[in-house]
Amino acid sequence: MVRSGEIDLRVGGTLQLSFAHGKSVEVSITRVEAPHVFDWSWMIDGLNTSVLFELAPDGDGCQLTLTHSGLSGRNSRGAGVRAGWHAHLEGLADSLDGRTTPWAVKEQREAAVAPL
């Protein structure tokens, strides 16, 4: 999924991700409260969106909540971005089980969720 990444982990820093399919993204970090909160600003089709990751204790582990705000339901990329997050989060579950998710599997998962 993510082929490589670089991060300047501070408010005002950047996160640069390069994906297996050849695309890359750079976002601005807006909030860091390690190890529980991480937020970045991401420009998508002229919309300033926010991606917030929150970890909360849950039994012997933790619960991850991902909130991507600022996407418009009418935005052409909004549905694809939402489906992409679902596919990436399934890839995270794969990683926790010690598996690597091929990009083609991520695309299949995204395509399955996109119509919903």
Tab-separated table of N, CA and C in Angstrom:
chain	number	residue	atom	x	y	z
A	1	MET	N	0.840	-1.159	0.000
A	1	MET	CA	0.000	0.000	0.000
A	1	MET	C	0.900	1.242	0.000
A	2	VAL	N	1.429	1.641	1.164
A	2	VAL	CA	2.385	2.749	1.185
A	2	VAL	C	3.758	2.157	0.924
A	3	ARG	N	4.424	2.669	-0.094
A	3	ARG	CA	5.755	2.180	-0.450
A	3	ARG	C	6.812	2.843	0.419
A	4	SER	N	6.661	4.157	0.658
A	4	SER	CA	7.627	4.858	1.501
A	4	SER	C	6.960	6.112	2.061
A	5	GLY	N	7.554	6.634	3.110
A	5	GLY	CA	7.023	7.842	3.719
A	5	GLY	C	8.091	8.579	4.492
A	6	GLU	N	7.893	9.880	4.586
A	6	GLU	CA	8.763	10.725	5.392
A	6	GLU	C	7.873	11.630	6.215
A	7	ILE	N	8.266	11.853	7.479
A	7	ILE	CA	7.432	12.673	8.346
A	7	ILE	C	8.296	13.593	9.197
A	8	ASP	N	7.840	14.830	9.315
A	8	ASP	CA	8.384	15.807	10.265
A	8	ASP	C	7.295	15.937	11.326
A	9	LEU	N	7.363	15.094	12.359
A	9	LEU	CA	6.282	14.895	13.321
A	9	LEU	C	6.174	16.035	14.329
A	10	ARG	N	5.615	17.135	13.842
A	10	ARG	CA	5.345	18.299	14.690
A	10	ARG	C	4.267	19.124	14.003
A	11	VAL	N	3.548	19.911	14.799
A	11	VAL	CA	2.556	20.799	14.206
A	11	VAL	C	3.283	21.738	13.249
A	12	GLY	N	2.802	21.833	12.028
A	12	GLY	CA	3.456	22.620	10.981
A	12	GLY	C	4.390	21.795	10.119
A	13	GLY	N	4.678	20.567	10.539
A	13	GLY	CA	5.524	19.670	9.747
A	13	GLY	C	4.718	19.058	8.611
A	14	THR	N	5.363	18.216	7.826
A	14	THR	CA	4.685	17.570	6.710
A	14	THR	C	4.837	16.054	6.790
A	15	LEU	N	3.914	15.392	6.139
A	15	LEU	CA	3.944	13.952	5.958
A	15	LEU	C	3.879	13.714	4.461
A	16	GLN	N	4.860	12.993	3.937
A	16	GLN	CA	4.902	12.669	2.509
A	16	GLN	C	4.814	11.155	2.378
A	17	LEU	N	3.825	10.701	1.610
A	17	LEU	CA	3.638	9.271	1.388
A	17	LEU	C	3.719	8.959	-0.095
A	18	SER	N	4.428	7.898	-0.428
A	18	SER	CA	4.486	7.392	-1.807
A	18	SER	C	3.841	6.020	-1.800
A	19	PHE	N	2.899	5.812	-2.724
A	19	PHE	CA	2.138	4.574	-2.755
A	19	PHE	C	2.667	3.627	-3.818
A	20	ALA	N	2.316	2.357	-3.659
A	20	ALA	CA	2.796	1.309	-4.558
A	20	ALA	C	2.373	1.542	-6.006
A	21	HIS	N	1.265	2.230	-6.236
A	21	HIS	CA	0.772	2.449	-7.599
A	21	HIS	C	1.409	3.674	-8.257
A	22	GLY	N	2.372	4.314	-7.574
A	22	GLY	CA	3.132	5.403	-8.175
A	22	GLY	C	2.694	6.799	-7.788
A	23	LYS	N	1.549	6.958	-7.129
A	23	LYS	CA	1.110	8.284	-6.706
A	23	LYS	C	1.710	8.632	-5.358
A	24	SER	N	1.731	9.925	-5.069
A	24	SER	CA	2.237	10.378	-3.776
A	24	SER	C	1.364	11.521	-3.279
A	25	VAL	N	1.482	11.802	-2.000
A	25	VAL	CA	0.712	12.865	-1.375
A	25	VAL	C	1.580	13.528	-0.301
A	26	GLU	N	1.404	14.843	-0.148
A	26	GLU	CA	2.058	15.574	0.937
A	26	GLU	C	0.973	16.319	1.691
A	27	VAL	N	0.965	16.166	3.010
A	27	VAL	CA	-0.036	16.812	3.848
A	27	VAL	C	0.661	17.597	4.954
A	28	SER	N	-0.069	18.544	5.541
A	28	SER	CA	0.461	19.378	6.630
A	28	SER	C	-0.082	18.878	7.959
A	29	ILE	N	0.800	18.655	8.905
A	29	ILE	CA	0.408	18.168	10.223
A	29	ILE	C	-0.138	19.334	11.040
A	30	THR	N	-1.344	19.142	11.592
A	30	THR	CA	-2.006	20.217	12.327
A	30	THR	C	-2.159	19.943	13.815
A	31	ARG	N	-2.013	18.678	14.214
A	31	ARG	CA	-2.174	18.350	15.637
A	31	ARG	C	-1.440	17.056	15.946
A	32	VAL	N	-0.665	17.080	17.034
A	32	VAL	CA	0.036	15.882	17.498
A	32	VAL	C	-0.089	15.834	19.010
A	33	GLU	N	-0.743	14.819	19.498
A	33	GLU	CA	-0.832	14.573	20.937
A	33	GLU	C	-0.493	13.099	21.144
A	34	ALA	N	0.798	12.793	20.991
A	34	ALA	CA	1.254	11.399	21.058
A	34	ALA	C	0.945	10.812	22.424
A	35	PRO	N	0.542	9.576	22.453
A	35	PRO	CA	0.284	8.665	21.336
A	35	PRO	C	-1.194	8.560	20.958
A	36	HIS	N	-2.012	9.540	21.326
A	36	HIS	CA	-3.456	9.392	21.165
A	36	HIS	C	-4.096	10.136	19.997
A	37	VAL	N	-3.518	11.233	19.547
A	37	VAL	CA	-4.163	12.047	18.522
A	37	VAL	C	-3.141	12.470	17.470
A	38	PHE	N	-3.548	12.349	16.196
A	38	PHE	CA	-2.728	12.788	15.069
A	38	PHE	C	-3.682	13.330	14.021
A	39	ASP	N	-3.440	14.541	13.535
A	39	ASP	CA	-4.345	15.200	12.597
A	39	ASP	C	-3.524	15.879	11.514
A	40	TRP	N	-4.030	15.796	10.274
A	40	TRP	CA	-3.363	16.509	9.194
A	40	TRP	C	-4.371	17.193	8.298
A	41	SER	N	-3.900	18.209	7.588
A	41	SER	CA	-4.686	18.940	6.610
A	41	SER	C	-4.295	18.444	5.233
A	42	TRP	N	-5.307	18.140	4.409
A	42	TRP	CA	-5.064	17.545	3.095
A	42	TRP	C	-5.946	18.246	2.072
A	43	MET	N	-5.345	18.907	1.099
A	43	MET	CA	-6.091	19.567	0.026
A	43	MET	C	-6.497	18.524	-1.016
A	44	ILE	N	-7.814	18.411	-1.247
A	44	ILE	CA	-8.338	17.482	-2.235
A	44	ILE	C	-9.293	18.257	-3.138
A	45	ASP	N	-8.962	18.347	-4.403
A	45	ASP	CA	-9.813	19.044	-5.376
A	45	ASP	C	-10.218	20.432	-4.903
A	46	GLY	N	-9.274	21.161	-4.318
A	46	GLY	CA	-9.534	22.521	-3.857
A	46	GLY	C	-10.225	22.613	-2.510
A	47	LEU	N	-10.527	21.483	-1.890
A	47	LEU	CA	-11.144	21.475	-0.563
A	47	LEU	C	-10.071	21.223	0.491
A	48	ASN	N	-10.066	22.038	1.538
A	48	ASN	CA	-9.139	21.823	2.646
A	48	ASN	C	-9.789	20.835	3.603
A	49	THR	N	-9.349	19.583	3.568
A	49	THR	CA	-9.929	18.544	4.408
A	49	THR	C	-9.013	18.264	5.591
A	50	SER	N	-9.562	17.595	6.580
A	50	SER	CA	-8.814	17.248	7.779
A	50	SER	C	-8.948	15.757	8.032
A	51	VAL	N	-7.830	15.108	8.330
A	51	VAL	CA	-7.828	13.680	8.636
A	51	VAL	C	-7.340	13.523	10.078
A	52	LEU	N	-8.249	13.045	10.923
A	52	LEU	CA	-7.973	12.916	12.349
A	52	LEU	C	-7.946	11.448	12.742
A	53	PHE	N	-6.851	11.013	13.364
A	53	PHE	CA	-6.716	9.669	13.907
A	53	PHE	C	-6.717	9.792	15.424
A	54	GLU	N	-7.567	9.013	16.075
A	54	GLU	CA	-7.623	9.029	17.536
A	54	GLU	C	-7.542	7.593	18.056
A	55	LEU	N	-6.694	7.386	19.057
A	55	LEU	CA	-6.575	6.091	19.721
A	55	LEU	C	-7.118	6.218	21.132
A	56	ALA	N	-7.942	5.251	21.535
A	56	ALA	CA	-8.500	5.231	22.883
A	56	ALA	C	-8.338	3.827	23.454
A	57	PRO	N	-8.044	3.726	24.745
A	57	PRO	CA	-7.922	2.398	25.359
A	57	PRO	C	-9.195	1.590	25.160
A	58	ASP	N	-9.019	0.287	24.932
A	58	ASP	CA	-10.149	-0.618	24.745
A	58	ASP	C	-9.719	-2.006	25.203
A	59	GLY	N	-10.032	-2.347	26.433
A	59	GLY	CA	-9.609	-3.642	26.982
A	59	GLY	C	-8.099	-3.739	27.012
A	60	ASP	N	-7.572	-4.814	26.426
A	60	ASP	CA	-6.122	-5.017	26.374
A	60	ASP	C	-5.481	-4.300	25.195
A	61	GLY	N	-6.277	-3.653	24.380
A	61	GLY	CA	-5.754	-2.988	23.185
A	61	GLY	C	-6.235	-1.560	23.098
A	62	CYS	N	-6.565	-1.157	21.882
A	62	CYS	CA	-7.049	0.210	21.683
A	62	CYS	C	-8.023	0.234	20.512
A	63	GLN	N	-8.775	1.316	20.437
A	63	GLN	CA	-9.706	1.532	19.335
A	63	GLN	C	-9.217	2.708	18.528
A	64	LEU	N	-9.156	2.526	17.211
A	64	LEU	CA	-8.777	3.590	16.288
A	64	LEU	C	-10.037	4.204	15.702
A	65	THR	N	-10.152	5.531	15.813
A	65	THR	CA	-11.235	6.254	15.146
A	65	THR	C	-10.603	7.173	14.119
A	66	LEU	N	-11.051	7.066	12.881
A	66	LEU	CA	-10.576	7.909	11.787
A	66	LEU	C	-11.733	8.804	11.358
A	67	THR	N	-11.493	10.113	11.357
A	67	THR	CA	-12.497	11.077	10.914
A	67	THR	C	-11.881	11.922	9.814
A	68	HIS	N	-12.447	11.857	8.619
A	68	HIS	CA	-11.978	12.682	7.500
A	68	HIS	C	-13.077	13.696	7.223
A	69	SER	N	-12.865	14.934	7.624
A	69	SER	CA	-13.880	15.972	7.465
A	69	SER	C	-13.498	16.925	6.338
A	70	GLY	N	-14.505	17.636	5.845
A	70	GLY	CA	-14.280	18.612	4.789
A	70	GLY	C	-14.560	18.092	3.399
A	71	LEU	N	-14.872	16.796	3.283
A	71	LEU	CA	-15.234	16.233	1.986
A	71	LEU	C	-16.687	16.567	1.697
A	72	SER	N	-16.967	16.923	0.498
A	72	SER	CA	-18.333	17.205	0.084
A	72	SER	C	-18.924	15.956	-0.533
A	73	GLY	N	-20.185	15.678	-0.229
A	73	GLY	CA	-20.864	14.551	-0.837
A	73	GLY	C	-20.936	14.693	-2.343
A	74	ARG	N	-20.885	15.939	-2.824
A	74	ARG	CA	-20.958	16.194	-4.254
A	74	ARG	C	-19.572	16.209	-4.901
A	75	ASN	N	-18.533	16.194	-4.078
A	75	ASN	CA	-17.177	16.228	-4.617
A	75	ASN	C	-16.901	14.936	-5.376
A	76	SER	N	-16.358	15.056	-6.564
A	76	SER	CA	-16.115	13.885	-7.402
A	76	SER	C	-15.174	12.883	-6.750
A	77	ARG	N	-14.261	13.350	-5.914
A	77	ARG	CA	-13.305	12.441	-5.281
A	77	ARG	C	-13.771	11.962	-3.913
A	78	GLY	N	-14.797	12.607	-3.351
A	78	GLY	CA	-15.222	12.274	-1.993
A	78	GLY	C	-15.544	10.806	-1.790
A	79	ALA	N	-16.352	10.233	-2.669
A	79	ALA	CA	-16.728	8.821	-2.530
A	79	ALA	C	-15.507	7.925	-2.648
A	80	GLY	N	-14.621	8.244	-3.574
A	80	GLY	CA	-13.412	7.442	-3.738
A	80	GLY	C	-12.493	7.524	-2.541
A	81	VAL	N	-12.402	8.710	-1.949
A	81	VAL	CA	-11.562	8.875	-0.756
A	81	VAL	C	-12.134	8.052	0.392
A	82	ARG	N	-13.446	8.128	0.581
A	82	ARG	CA	-14.071	7.364	1.661
A	82	ARG	C	-13.861	5.862	1.453
A	83	ALA	N	-14.060	5.376	0.240
A	83	ALA	CA	-13.843	3.957	-0.045
A	83	ALA	C	-12.377	3.591	0.152
A	84	GLY	N	-11.484	4.506	-0.222
A	84	GLY	CA	-10.057	4.262	-0.040
A	84	GLY	C	-9.669	4.084	1.414
A	85	TRP	N	-10.269	4.907	2.299
A	85	TRP	CA	-9.965	4.757	3.729
A	85	TRP	C	-10.392	3.379	4.224
A	86	HIS	N	-11.552	2.914	3.795
A	86	HIS	CA	-11.994	1.575	4.214
A	86	HIS	C	-10.981	0.521	3.769
A	87	ALA	N	-10.539	0.624	2.540
A	87	ALA	CA	-9.571	-0.348	2.021
A	87	ALA	C	-8.246	-0.263	2.767
A	88	HIS	N	-7.788	0.948	3.062
A	88	HIS	CA	-6.529	1.102	3.798
A	88	HIS	C	-6.647	0.570	5.221
A	89	LEU	N	-7.785	0.791	5.862
A	89	LEU	CA	-7.956	0.284	7.217
A	89	LEU	C	-8.000	-1.239	7.239
A	90	GLU	N	-8.573	-1.849	6.207
A	90	GLU	CA	-8.510	-3.310	6.109
A	90	GLU	C	-7.060	-3.756	5.944
A	91	GLY	N	-6.262	-2.972	5.224
A	91	GLY	CA	-4.837	-3.274	5.079
A	91	GLY	C	-4.103	-3.178	6.408
A	92	LEU	N	-4.536	-2.243	7.257
A	92	LEU	CA	-3.946	-2.132	8.595
A	92	LEU	C	-4.209	-3.411	9.383
A	93	ALA	N	-5.429	-3.915	9.291
A	93	ALA	CA	-5.741	-5.179	9.964
A	93	ALA	C	-4.861	-6.309	9.437
A	94	ASP	N	-4.619	-6.328	8.122
A	94	ASP	CA	-3.710	-7.327	7.547
A	94	ASP	C	-2.331	-7.212	8.189
A	95	SER	N	-1.832	-5.992	8.311
A	95	SER	CA	-0.502	-5.758	8.880
A	95	SER	C	-0.411	-6.261	10.313
A	96	LEU	N	-1.477	-6.054	11.073
A	96	LEU	CA	-1.481	-6.514	12.461
A	96	LEU	C	-1.415	-8.035	12.533
A	97	ASP	N	-1.873	-8.696	11.477
A	97	ASP	CA	-1.789	-10.157	11.395
A	97	ASP	C	-0.494	-10.621	10.733
A	98	GLY	N	0.424	-9.677	10.446
A	98	GLY	CA	1.713	-10.029	9.865
A	98	GLY	C	1.714	-10.212	8.360
A	99	ARG	N	0.653	-9.765	7.686
A	99	ARG	CA	0.559	-9.925	6.239
A	99	ARG	C	0.773	-8.584	5.543
A	100	THR	N	1.235	-8.631	4.312
A	100	THR	CA	1.360	-7.456	3.458
A	100	THR	C	0.221	-7.494	2.450
A	101	THR	N	-0.444	-6.358	2.277
A	101	THR	CA	-1.575	-6.294	1.358
A	101	THR	C	-1.105	-5.816	-0.007
A	102	PRO	N	-1.254	-6.626	-1.057
A	102	PRO	CA	-0.902	-6.161	-2.400
A	102	PRO	C	-1.815	-5.015	-2.824
A	103	TRP	N	-1.290	-4.105	-3.642
A	103	TRP	CA	-2.065	-2.950	-4.088
A	103	TRP	C	-3.332	-3.394	-4.824
A	104	ALA	N	-3.262	-4.468	-5.588
A	104	ALA	CA	-4.436	-4.956	-6.318
A	104	ALA	C	-5.556	-5.350	-5.351
A	105	VAL	N	-5.208	-5.898	-4.203
A	105	VAL	CA	-6.216	-6.261	-3.195
A	105	VAL	C	-6.839	-4.991	-2.620
A	106	LYS	N	-6.029	-3.975	-2.369
A	106	LYS	CA	-6.548	-2.692	-1.886
A	106	LYS	C	-7.542	-2.132	-2.901
A	107	GLU	N	-7.204	-2.190	-4.177
A	107	GLU	CA	-8.098	-1.679	-5.220
A	107	GLU	C	-9.400	-2.475	-5.265
A	108	GLN	N	-9.324	-3.793	-5.092
A	108	GLN	CA	-10.534	-4.632	-5.081
A	108	GLN	C	-11.426	-4.262	-3.911
A	109	ARG	N	-10.818	-4.076	-2.749
A	109	ARG	CA	-11.587	-3.707	-1.559
A	109	ARG	C	-12.258	-2.340	-1.744
A	110	GLU	N	-11.499	-1.410	-2.313
A	110	GLU	CA	-12.029	-0.067	-2.560
A	110	GLU	C	-13.202	-0.131	-3.535
A	111	ALA	N	-13.067	-0.893	-4.615
A	111	ALA	CA	-14.131	-1.011	-5.610
A	111	ALA	C	-15.391	-1.643	-4.999
A	112	ALA	N	-15.221	-2.565	-4.081
A	112	ALA	CA	-16.368	-3.227	-3.452
A	112	ALA	C	-17.150	-2.257	-2.564
A	113	VAL	N	-16.460	-1.319	-1.930
A	113	VAL	CA	-17.095	-0.390	-0.990
A	113	VAL	C	-17.619	0.854	-1.695
A	114	ALA	N	-17.002	1.262	-2.788
A	114	ALA	CA	-17.334	2.529	-3.455
A	114	ALA	C	-18.819	2.718	-3.764
A	115	PRO	N	-19.530	1.705	-4.244
A	115	PRO	CA	-20.953	1.920	-4.556
A	115	PRO	C	-21.825	2.195	-3.322
A	116	LEU	N	-21.326	1.827	-2.152
A	116	LEU	CA	-22.117	2.004	-0.932
A	116	LEU	C	-22.119	3.449	-0.519
